[in-house]
Amino acid sequence: MVDSSPVNGIDISMFQQCRNTYKDASVHSTSSLSGNVALQACKNFCENIEKLTIQGKHFNLSCMELCIYLNYINQYEENRNIYCMYFNYKIHELKENFNLNCDSVDECYNEMIKKVTNGSWKIPDVCKGYINGIDEKTFNVMKNLDELYKNLDYICNGDQTDDWCTKCNETYKKLLCISRNEKRINLSPVLQKFTIDFNSCNKCSSFDLNLEVIESNICEITERAANNMLSRVERTESEEIIDPTVLHLQNKDRAVPKTKEASIAIEVEKNIDTNRSTVIRLFATTVVITFAVLIMIFILYKYSYAKCNNNIYEKHERNSNILKYIDNCYIINLINKNIDIHI
């Protein structure tokens, strides 16, 4: 079973529930005295951490809603880590949209629970131990989910314009491809639930958010590109051990491409394989010829050297015999002369 949490144990499947709780907290803050007290205390905190030249109403509203949310989820003992996960996302969003004095999510939270006081009232330390920030990949997934449900709210509340339907459809497909292409992120349960909510509004008749149909169509190009890359790697590994001639014959048996672009690509690959085979053959032929010439030179050298040595030896023997003959003749003449003198 694939975990639906991208990182750090974050359960994305609870995102909608946390989002609804966040909206409920904002409504609840104006319905009771404690809510009004907390609202004023949170306003003081937001003015302290704001680092803008001109204070904006949008920032104050977002910051106060975040502060009130912490007070609201204090009543929930179960799934507190899930609610704090959503707080991580919202305070991360606040930091991204506005320039705050706190450098990290953890620092912002610590400043909040330390400074937000109004008389005897103080924001509860409900998320202590659960604040560790979120990575950019997880934040982007949550941001898209938030945008998805925000568009759905506009559609279901009667704002049935083509613009909201189009944005909702595009964000849905984006999340679907993220879920399909990222092994550690499985958004299928969330998107299936969203499909039910989307179809219940029945106000965007031109769009069909069928998970299986869209998944097979929208992400087809991405999957095909990944498969092509894998097959290219496998072919490269095979070329290292298979003879180029065999590869060239295999390339001739490939299926006929369905498009002109694919046909050109296959033809280019065939030409590359042919040229590669030709180069390899020429190289092998050159090496063989070079070795053959070297061997012939060596044989000729050895033969000529031996023959030359034999000729020199024969001449030396012949000259030695001549010298011996002359010496013998000289000795004989001397002997004959000595004999004549004595007689």
mmCIF file of C-alpha atoms in Angstrom:
data_model
loop_
_atom_site.group_PDB
_atom_site.id
_atom_site.type_symbol
_atom_site.label_atom_id
_atom_site.label_comp_id
_atom_site.label_asym_id
_atom_site.label_seq_id
_atom_site.Cartn_x
_atom_site.Cartn_y
_atom_site.Cartn_z
ATOM 1 C CA MET A 1 0.000 0.000 0.000
ATOM 2 C CA VAL A 2 1.349 3.433 -0.966
ATOM 3 C CA ASP A 3 1.500 6.020 1.769
ATOM 4 C CA SER A 4 -0.607 9.077 1.085
ATOM 5 C CA SER A 5 1.795 11.263 3.062
ATOM 6 C CA PRO A 6 4.486 12.939 0.942
ATOM 7 C CA VAL A 7 6.993 13.482 3.771
ATOM 8 C CA ASN A 8 7.316 13.715 7.546
ATOM 9 C CA GLY A 9 4.214 11.598 8.197
ATOM 10 C CA ILE A 10 1.832 14.254 6.833
ATOM 11 C CA ASP A 11 -1.567 12.723 6.094
ATOM 12 C CA ILE A 12 -2.819 14.581 3.014
ATOM 13 C CA SER A 13 -6.082 12.631 3.084
ATOM 14 C CA MET A 14 -7.189 14.781 6.073
ATOM 15 C CA PHE A 15 -6.533 18.056 4.255
ATOM 16 C CA GLN A 16 -10.166 18.865 3.471
ATOM 17 C CA GLN A 17 -11.264 18.150 7.050
ATOM 18 C CA CYS A 18 -8.560 20.464 8.410
ATOM 19 C CA ARG A 19 -9.533 23.120 5.905
ATOM 20 C CA ASN A 20 -13.159 22.955 7.006
ATOM 21 C CA THR A 21 -12.063 23.183 10.658
ATOM 22 C CA TYR A 22 -10.019 26.257 9.795
ATOM 23 C CA LYS A 23 -13.109 27.924 8.277
ATOM 24 C CA ASP A 24 -15.237 26.903 11.272
ATOM 25 C CA ALA A 25 -12.706 28.477 13.642
ATOM 26 C CA SER A 26 -12.965 31.780 11.808
ATOM 27 C CA VAL A 27 -16.764 31.765 12.087
ATOM 28 C CA HIS A 28 -16.705 30.619 15.728
ATOM 29 C CA SER A 29 -14.353 33.429 16.784
ATOM 30 C CA THR A 30 -17.090 36.055 16.346
ATOM 31 C CA SER A 31 -19.842 34.059 18.072
ATOM 32 C CA SER A 32 -18.559 34.112 21.650
ATOM 33 C CA LEU A 33 -16.926 36.472 24.132
ATOM 34 C CA SER A 34 -13.803 34.308 24.405
ATOM 35 C CA GLY A 35 -13.545 34.400 20.659
ATOM 36 C CA ASN A 36 -13.645 38.199 20.652
ATOM 37 C CA VAL A 37 -10.998 38.351 23.360
ATOM 38 C CA ALA A 38 -8.807 35.952 21.413
ATOM 39 C CA LEU A 39 -9.407 37.956 18.253
ATOM 40 C CA GLN A 40 -8.078 41.126 19.873
ATOM 41 C CA ALA A 41 -5.046 39.305 21.284
ATOM 42 C CA CYS A 42 -4.257 37.799 17.898
ATOM 43 C CA LYS A 43 -4.566 41.215 16.296
ATOM 44 C CA ASN A 44 -1.909 42.520 18.677
ATOM 45 C CA PHE A 45 0.390 39.635 17.748
ATOM 46 C CA CYS A 46 -0.083 40.154 14.027
ATOM 47 C CA GLU A 47 0.856 43.801 14.362
ATOM 48 C CA ASN A 48 4.058 42.756 16.123
ATOM 49 C CA ILE A 49 5.292 40.278 13.507
ATOM 50 C CA GLU A 50 4.252 42.302 10.462
ATOM 51 C CA LYS A 51 7.202 43.808 8.686
ATOM 52 C CA LEU A 52 5.524 45.860 5.982
ATOM 53 C CA THR A 53 5.838 49.551 5.175
ATOM 54 C CA ILE A 54 2.087 49.798 4.781
ATOM 55 C CA GLN A 55 -0.055 47.520 6.933
ATOM 56 C CA GLY A 56 -2.481 45.507 4.822
ATOM 57 C CA LYS A 57 -5.929 44.389 5.825
ATOM 58 C CA HIS A 58 -5.454 41.075 4.007
ATOM 59 C CA PHE A 59 -2.407 40.238 6.097
ATOM 60 C CA ASN A 60 -4.143 41.091 9.369
ATOM 61 C CA LEU A 61 -7.126 38.932 8.468
ATOM 62 C CA SER A 62 -4.990 35.930 7.465
ATOM 63 C CA CYS A 63 -2.796 36.240 10.522
ATOM 64 C CA MET A 64 -5.718 36.550 12.942
ATOM 65 C CA GLU A 65 -7.484 33.552 11.385
ATOM 66 C CA LEU A 66 -4.331 31.513 11.916
ATOM 67 C CA CYS A 67 -4.072 32.586 15.527
ATOM 68 C CA ILE A 68 -7.767 31.866 16.219
ATOM 69 C CA TYR A 69 -7.341 28.420 14.604
ATOM 70 C CA LEU A 70 -4.809 27.431 17.277
ATOM 71 C CA ASN A 71 -7.267 28.367 20.005
ATOM 72 C CA TYR A 72 -10.082 26.514 18.267
ATOM 73 C CA ILE A 73 -8.302 23.158 17.796
ATOM 74 C CA ASN A 74 -7.420 23.045 21.492
ATOM 75 C CA GLN A 75 -10.774 21.326 22.046
ATOM 76 C CA TYR A 76 -9.760 18.339 19.905
ATOM 77 C CA GLU A 77 -7.726 15.671 21.661
ATOM 78 C CA GLU A 78 -7.644 13.240 18.744
ATOM 79 C CA ASN A 79 -5.869 13.901 15.457
ATOM 80 C CA ARG A 80 -4.147 16.927 16.924
ATOM 81 C CA ASN A 81 -1.071 16.236 14.834
ATOM 82 C CA ILE A 82 -3.264 16.396 11.710
ATOM 83 C CA TYR A 83 -4.689 19.800 12.657
ATOM 84 C CA CYS A 84 -1.200 21.053 13.454
ATOM 85 C CA MET A 85 -0.066 19.813 10.052
ATOM 86 C CA TYR A 86 -2.551 22.235 8.499
ATOM 87 C CA PHE A 87 -1.288 24.997 10.810
ATOM 88 C CA ASN A 88 2.236 24.277 9.479
ATOM 89 C CA TYR A 89 0.944 24.825 5.973
ATOM 90 C CA LYS A 90 -0.953 28.048 6.784
ATOM 91 C CA ILE A 91 1.887 29.720 8.669
ATOM 92 C CA HIS A 92 4.258 28.685 5.871
ATOM 93 C CA GLU A 93 1.852 30.329 3.434
ATOM 94 C CA LEU A 94 1.774 33.478 5.578
ATOM 95 C CA LYS A 95 5.569 33.655 5.565
ATOM 96 C CA GLU A 96 5.671 33.183 1.805
ATOM 97 C CA ASN A 97 3.099 35.873 1.061
ATOM 98 C CA PHE A 98 4.344 38.487 3.556
ATOM 99 C CA ASN A 99 7.678 39.614 4.916
ATOM 100 C CA LEU A 100 7.629 38.591 8.579
ATOM 101 C CA ASN A 101 10.096 39.248 11.381
ATOM 102 C CA CYS A 102 10.325 35.537 12.243
ATOM 103 C CA ASP A 103 12.772 33.571 10.086
ATOM 104 C CA SER A 104 11.239 30.099 10.391
ATOM 105 C CA VAL A 105 7.857 28.490 11.006
ATOM 106 C CA ASP A 106 9.033 27.268 14.396
ATOM 107 C CA GLU A 107 10.170 30.754 15.392
ATOM 108 C CA CYS A 108 6.859 32.287 14.263
ATOM 109 C CA TYR A 109 4.953 29.762 16.359
ATOM 110 C CA ASN A 110 7.105 30.347 19.442
ATOM 111 C CA GLU A 111 6.627 34.093 19.113
ATOM 112 C CA MET A 112 2.885 33.573 18.765
ATOM 113 C CA ILE A 113 2.364 31.514 21.906
ATOM 114 C CA LYS A 114 4.749 33.748 23.863
ATOM 115 C CA LYS A 115 3.440 37.191 22.931
ATOM 116 C CA VAL A 116 -0.254 36.657 22.267
ATOM 117 C CA THR A 117 -1.740 37.551 25.614
ATOM 118 C CA ASN A 118 -4.675 39.702 26.624
ATOM 119 C CA GLY A 119 -5.187 39.852 30.355
ATOM 120 C CA SER A 120 -5.449 36.272 31.586
ATOM 121 C CA TRP A 121 -6.028 34.825 28.128
ATOM 122 C CA LYS A 122 -3.241 33.216 26.122
ATOM 123 C CA ILE A 123 -3.061 31.163 22.951
ATOM 124 C CA PRO A 124 -2.732 27.506 24.041
ATOM 125 C CA ASP A 125 0.471 25.666 23.203
ATOM 126 C CA VAL A 126 -1.575 23.086 21.334
ATOM 127 C CA CYS A 127 0.889 22.309 18.576
ATOM 128 C CA LYS A 128 3.997 21.948 20.700
ATOM 129 C CA GLY A 129 6.116 19.134 19.270
ATOM 130 C CA TYR A 130 4.294 19.190 15.921
ATOM 131 C CA ILE A 131 5.845 22.321 14.433
ATOM 132 C CA ASN A 132 8.766 21.397 12.213
ATOM 133 C CA GLY A 133 7.947 23.134 8.961
ATOM 134 C CA ILE A 134 7.278 21.430 5.647
ATOM 135 C CA ASP A 135 9.427 21.009 2.554
ATOM 136 C CA GLU A 136 8.654 22.901 -0.648
ATOM 137 C CA LYS A 137 7.290 19.858 -2.486
ATOM 138 C CA THR A 138 4.735 19.156 0.239
ATOM 139 C CA PHE A 139 3.850 22.847 0.523
ATOM 140 C CA ASN A 140 3.152 23.065 -3.219
ATOM 141 C CA VAL A 141 0.896 20.002 -3.042
ATOM 142 C CA MET A 142 -1.060 21.539 -0.161
ATOM 143 C CA LYS A 143 -1.243 24.885 -1.918
ATOM 144 C CA ASN A 144 -2.740 23.244 -5.006
ATOM 145 C CA LEU A 145 -5.212 21.305 -2.866
ATOM 146 C CA ASP A 146 -6.220 24.512 -1.107
ATOM 147 C CA GLU A 147 -6.681 26.220 -4.468
ATOM 148 C CA LEU A 148 -8.690 23.267 -5.720
ATOM 149 C CA TYR A 149 -11.190 23.404 -2.851
ATOM 150 C CA LYS A 150 -11.306 27.195 -2.963
ATOM 151 C CA ASN A 151 -12.405 27.055 -6.606
ATOM 152 C CA LEU A 152 -14.936 24.374 -5.714
ATOM 153 C CA ASP A 153 -16.376 26.656 -3.005
ATOM 154 C CA TYR A 154 -16.926 29.403 -5.578
ATOM 155 C CA ILE A 155 -18.593 26.944 -7.950
ATOM 156 C CA CYS A 156 -20.858 25.324 -5.356
ATOM 157 C CA ASN A 157 -21.852 28.694 -3.865
ATOM 158 C CA GLY A 158 -23.393 29.760 -7.158
ATOM 159 C CA ASP A 159 -20.457 31.391 -8.926
ATOM 160 C CA GLN A 160 -20.791 29.004 -11.834
ATOM 161 C CA THR A 161 -18.561 30.811 -14.288
ATOM 162 C CA ASP A 162 -16.449 29.024 -16.856
ATOM 163 C CA ASP A 163 -13.367 30.638 -15.334
ATOM 164 C CA TRP A 164 -13.749 28.861 -11.978
ATOM 165 C CA CYS A 165 -14.605 25.565 -13.668
ATOM 166 C CA THR A 166 -11.534 25.823 -15.894
ATOM 167 C CA LYS A 167 -9.220 26.654 -12.977
ATOM 168 C CA CYS A 168 -10.658 23.783 -10.957
ATOM 169 C CA ASN A 169 -10.131 21.371 -13.829
ATOM 170 C CA GLU A 170 -6.544 22.486 -14.472
ATOM 171 C CA THR A 171 -5.534 22.253 -10.807
ATOM 172 C CA TYR A 172 -7.128 18.816 -10.540
ATOM 173 C CA LYS A 173 -5.134 17.520 -13.510
ATOM 174 C CA LYS A 174 -1.936 19.028 -12.124
ATOM 175 C CA LEU A 175 -2.390 17.188 -8.827
ATOM 176 C CA LEU A 176 -3.283 14.013 -10.656
ATOM 177 C CA CYS A 177 -0.015 14.031 -12.578
ATOM 178 C CA ILE A 178 1.956 14.810 -9.407
ATOM 179 C CA SER A 179 0.361 11.793 -7.757
ATOM 180 C CA ARG A 180 1.198 9.606 -10.725
ATOM 181 C CA ASN A 181 4.771 10.741 -11.286
ATOM 182 C CA GLU A 182 5.941 11.084 -7.661
ATOM 183 C CA LYS A 183 6.418 7.687 -6.040
ATOM 184 C CA ARG A 184 6.217 9.080 -2.496
ATOM 185 C CA ILE A 185 3.025 11.057 -3.103
ATOM 186 C CA ASN A 186 -0.314 9.292 -3.558
ATOM 187 C CA LEU A 187 -3.196 11.741 -3.910
ATOM 188 C CA SER A 188 -5.677 9.267 -5.412
ATOM 189 C CA PRO A 189 -7.876 8.981 -2.251
ATOM 190 C CA VAL A 190 -8.055 12.781 -1.930
ATOM 191 C CA LEU A 191 -8.849 13.288 -5.603
ATOM 192 C CA GLN A 192 -11.468 10.550 -5.578
ATOM 193 C CA LYS A 193 -13.183 12.291 -2.665
ATOM 194 C CA PHE A 194 -12.925 15.618 -4.479
ATOM 195 C CA THR A 195 -14.475 14.079 -7.610
ATOM 196 C CA ILE A 196 -17.541 13.134 -5.576
ATOM 197 C CA ASP A 197 -17.830 16.663 -4.140
ATOM 198 C CA PHE A 198 -17.283 18.206 -7.557
ATOM 199 C CA ASN A 199 -19.945 16.093 -9.250
ATOM 200 C CA SER A 200 -22.415 16.766 -6.434
ATOM 201 C CA CYS A 201 -22.445 20.458 -7.384
ATOM 202 C CA ASN A 202 -23.266 19.486 -10.970
ATOM 203 C CA LYS A 203 -22.467 22.985 -12.256
ATOM 204 C CA CYS A 204 -19.552 22.318 -14.573
ATOM 205 C CA SER A 205 -21.183 19.985 -17.053
ATOM 206 C CA SER A 206 -18.433 20.463 -19.630
ATOM 207 C CA PHE A 207 -15.868 18.743 -17.395
ATOM 208 C CA ASP A 208 -15.745 15.116 -16.404
ATOM 209 C CA LEU A 209 -13.370 14.490 -13.523
ATOM 210 C CA ASN A 210 -13.325 10.738 -13.928
ATOM 211 C CA LEU A 211 -10.132 9.709 -12.180
ATOM 212 C CA GLU A 212 -9.347 6.660 -14.306
ATOM 213 C CA VAL A 213 -10.112 8.342 -17.651
ATOM 214 C CA ILE A 214 -8.204 11.541 -16.949
ATOM 215 C CA GLU A 215 -5.292 9.699 -15.395
ATOM 216 C CA SER A 216 -4.815 7.607 -18.513
ATOM 217 C CA ASN A 217 -5.031 10.619 -20.850
ATOM 218 C CA ILE A 218 -3.437 13.613 -19.127
ATOM 219 C CA CYS A 219 -0.298 11.894 -17.879
ATOM 220 C CA GLU A 220 0.148 9.696 -20.952
ATOM 221 C CA ILE A 221 2.848 11.920 -22.427
ATOM 222 C CA THR A 222 4.830 11.971 -19.182
ATOM 223 C CA GLU A 223 4.642 8.192 -18.846
ATOM 224 C CA ARG A 224 5.558 7.688 -22.503
ATOM 225 C CA ALA A 225 8.589 9.948 -22.107
ATOM 226 C CA ALA A 226 9.718 7.972 -19.052
ATOM 227 C CA ASN A 227 9.311 4.668 -20.924
ATOM 228 C CA ASN A 228 11.261 6.008 -23.911
ATOM 229 C CA MET A 229 14.062 7.081 -21.608
ATOM 230 C CA LEU A 230 14.099 3.643 -19.952
ATOM 231 C CA SER A 231 14.171 1.824 -23.290
ATOM 232 C CA ARG A 232 16.964 4.094 -24.492
ATOM 233 C CA VAL A 233 19.041 3.240 -21.417
ATOM 234 C CA GLU A 234 18.372 -0.490 -21.871
ATOM 235 C CA ARG A 235 19.351 -0.292 -25.546
ATOM 236 C CA THR A 236 22.567 1.527 -24.669
ATOM 237 C CA GLU A 237 23.469 -1.174 -22.139
ATOM 238 C CA SER A 238 22.757 -3.906 -24.719
ATOM 239 C CA GLU A 239 24.958 -2.246 -27.357
ATOM 240 C CA GLU A 240 27.928 -2.670 -25.045
ATOM 241 C CA ILE A 241 27.755 -6.473 -25.287
ATOM 242 C CA ILE A 242 26.001 -7.147 -28.610
ATOM 243 C CA ASP A 243 27.815 -7.049 -31.924
ATOM 244 C CA PRO A 244 26.944 -3.879 -33.921
ATOM 245 C CA THR A 245 26.033 -5.989 -36.954
ATOM 246 C CA VAL A 246 23.389 -7.807 -34.936
ATOM 247 C CA LEU A 247 22.034 -4.503 -33.661
ATOM 248 C CA HIS A 248 21.795 -3.177 -37.192
ATOM 249 C CA LEU A 249 19.779 -6.226 -38.275
ATOM 250 C CA GLN A 250 17.498 -5.822 -35.260
ATOM 251 C CA ASN A 251 16.876 -2.166 -36.112
ATOM 252 C CA LYS A 252 15.579 -3.209 -39.539
ATOM 253 C CA ASP A 253 12.860 -5.288 -37.881
ATOM 254 C CA ARG A 254 11.403 -2.436 -35.832
ATOM 255 C CA ALA A 255 7.722 -1.634 -36.166
ATOM 256 C CA VAL A 256 6.628 0.993 -38.677
ATOM 257 C CA PRO A 257 6.095 4.313 -36.839
ATOM 258 C CA LYS A 258 2.667 5.861 -36.689
ATOM 259 C CA THR A 259 3.720 9.510 -37.118
ATOM 260 C CA LYS A 260 6.050 11.419 -39.373
ATOM 261 C CA GLU A 261 8.114 12.637 -36.407
ATOM 262 C CA ALA A 262 8.498 9.091 -35.113
ATOM 263 C CA SER A 263 9.501 7.911 -38.595
ATOM 264 C CA ILE A 264 12.220 10.548 -38.802
ATOM 265 C CA ALA A 265 13.463 9.625 -35.333
ATOM 266 C CA ILE A 266 13.677 5.916 -36.219
ATOM 267 C CA GLU A 267 15.449 6.721 -39.499
ATOM 268 C CA VAL A 268 17.995 8.864 -37.675
ATOM 269 C CA GLU A 269 18.618 6.039 -35.199
ATOM 270 C CA LYS A 270 19.126 3.583 -38.061
ATOM 271 C CA ASN A 271 21.633 5.915 -39.739
ATOM 272 C CA ILE A 272 23.489 6.361 -36.476
ATOM 273 C CA ASP A 273 23.639 2.586 -35.937
ATOM 274 C CA THR A 274 24.832 2.065 -39.535
ATOM 275 C CA ASN A 275 27.542 4.702 -39.223
ATOM 276 C CA ARG A 276 28.611 3.253 -35.890
ATOM 277 C CA SER A 277 28.911 -0.223 -37.424
ATOM 278 C CA THR A 278 30.907 1.145 -40.378
ATOM 279 C CA VAL A 279 33.335 2.957 -38.112
ATOM 280 C CA ILE A 280 33.836 -0.152 -35.983
ATOM 281 C CA ARG A 281 34.478 -2.282 -39.087
ATOM 282 C CA LEU A 282 36.998 0.225 -40.451
ATOM 283 C CA PHE A 283 38.787 0.376 -37.147
ATOM 284 C CA ALA A 284 38.939 -3.414 -36.853
ATOM 285 C CA THR A 285 40.208 -3.733 -40.452
ATOM 286 C CA THR A 286 42.887 -1.117 -39.860
ATOM 287 C CA VAL A 287 44.091 -2.892 -36.728
ATOM 288 C CA VAL A 288 44.258 -6.274 -38.492
ATOM 289 C CA ILE A 289 46.155 -4.865 -41.505
ATOM 290 C CA THR A 290 48.594 -3.054 -39.236
ATOM 291 C CA PHE A 291 49.369 -6.220 -37.290
ATOM 292 C CA ALA A 292 49.750 -8.212 -40.525
ATOM 293 C CA VAL A 293 52.238 -5.697 -41.945
ATOM 294 C CA LEU A 294 54.236 -5.714 -38.729
ATOM 295 C CA ILE A 295 54.388 -9.508 -38.710
ATOM 296 C CA MET A 296 55.545 -9.574 -42.362
ATOM 297 C CA ILE A 297 58.266 -7.012 -41.643
ATOM 298 C CA PHE A 298 59.443 -9.058 -38.688
ATOM 299 C CA ILE A 299 59.565 -12.274 -40.760
ATOM 300 C CA LEU A 300 61.464 -10.557 -43.599
ATOM 301 C CA TYR A 301 63.884 -9.081 -41.139
ATOM 302 C CA LYS A 302 64.598 -12.445 -39.509
ATOM 303 C CA TYR A 303 65.020 -14.156 -42.914
ATOM 304 C CA SER A 304 67.336 -11.461 -44.319
ATOM 305 C CA TYR A 305 69.408 -11.399 -41.162
ATOM 306 C CA ALA A 306 69.908 -15.203 -41.191
ATOM 307 C CA LYS A 307 70.800 -15.231 -44.890
ATOM 308 C CA CYS A 308 73.252 -12.414 -44.466
ATOM 309 C CA ASN A 309 74.931 -14.232 -41.585
ATOM 310 C CA ASN A 310 75.238 -17.400 -43.705
ATOM 311 C CA ASN A 311 76.889 -15.489 -46.576
ATOM 312 C CA ILE A 312 79.348 -13.838 -44.255
ATOM 313 C CA TYR A 313 80.160 -17.175 -42.678
ATOM 314 C CA GLU A 314 80.727 -18.808 -46.090
ATOM 315 C CA LYS A 315 83.004 -15.961 -47.200
ATOM 316 C CA HIS A 316 84.929 -16.191 -43.990
ATOM 317 C CA GLU A 317 85.438 -19.946 -44.450
ATOM 318 C CA ARG A 318 86.518 -19.454 -48.061
ATOM 319 C CA ASN A 319 89.016 -16.759 -47.113
ATOM 320 C CA SER A 320 90.342 -18.915 -44.295
ATOM 321 C CA ASN A 321 90.973 -21.786 -46.721
ATOM 322 C CA ILE A 322 92.808 -19.505 -49.153
ATOM 323 C CA LEU A 323 95.035 -18.196 -46.391
ATOM 324 C CA LYS A 324 95.763 -21.717 -45.256
ATOM 325 C CA TYR A 325 96.645 -22.699 -48.833
ATOM 326 C CA ILE A 326 99.019 -19.744 -49.231
ATOM 327 C CA ASP A 327 100.655 -20.500 -45.921
ATOM 328 C CA ASN A 328 101.133 -24.115 -46.914
ATOM 329 C CA CYS A 329 102.683 -23.134 -50.264
ATOM 330 C CA TYR A 330 105.059 -20.742 -48.582
ATOM 331 C CA ILE A 331 106.187 -23.348 -46.100
ATOM 332 C CA ILE A 332 106.716 -25.907 -48.854
ATOM 333 C CA ASN A 333 108.841 -23.424 -50.839
ATOM 334 C CA LEU A 334 110.996 -22.684 -47.833
ATOM 335 C CA ILE A 335 111.539 -26.362 -47.237
ATOM 336 C CA ASN A 336 112.529 -26.935 -50.876
ATOM 337 C CA LYS A 337 114.999 -24.065 -50.784
ATOM 338 C CA ASN A 338 116.655 -25.396 -47.637
ATOM 339 C CA ILE A 339 117.059 -28.799 -49.226
ATOM 340 C CA ASP A 340 118.743 -27.345 -52.347
ATOM 341 C CA ILE A 341 121.212 -25.373 -50.277
ATOM 342 C CA HIS A 342 122.370 -28.406 -48.335
ATOM 343 C CA ILE A 343 122.849 -30.442 -51.429
#
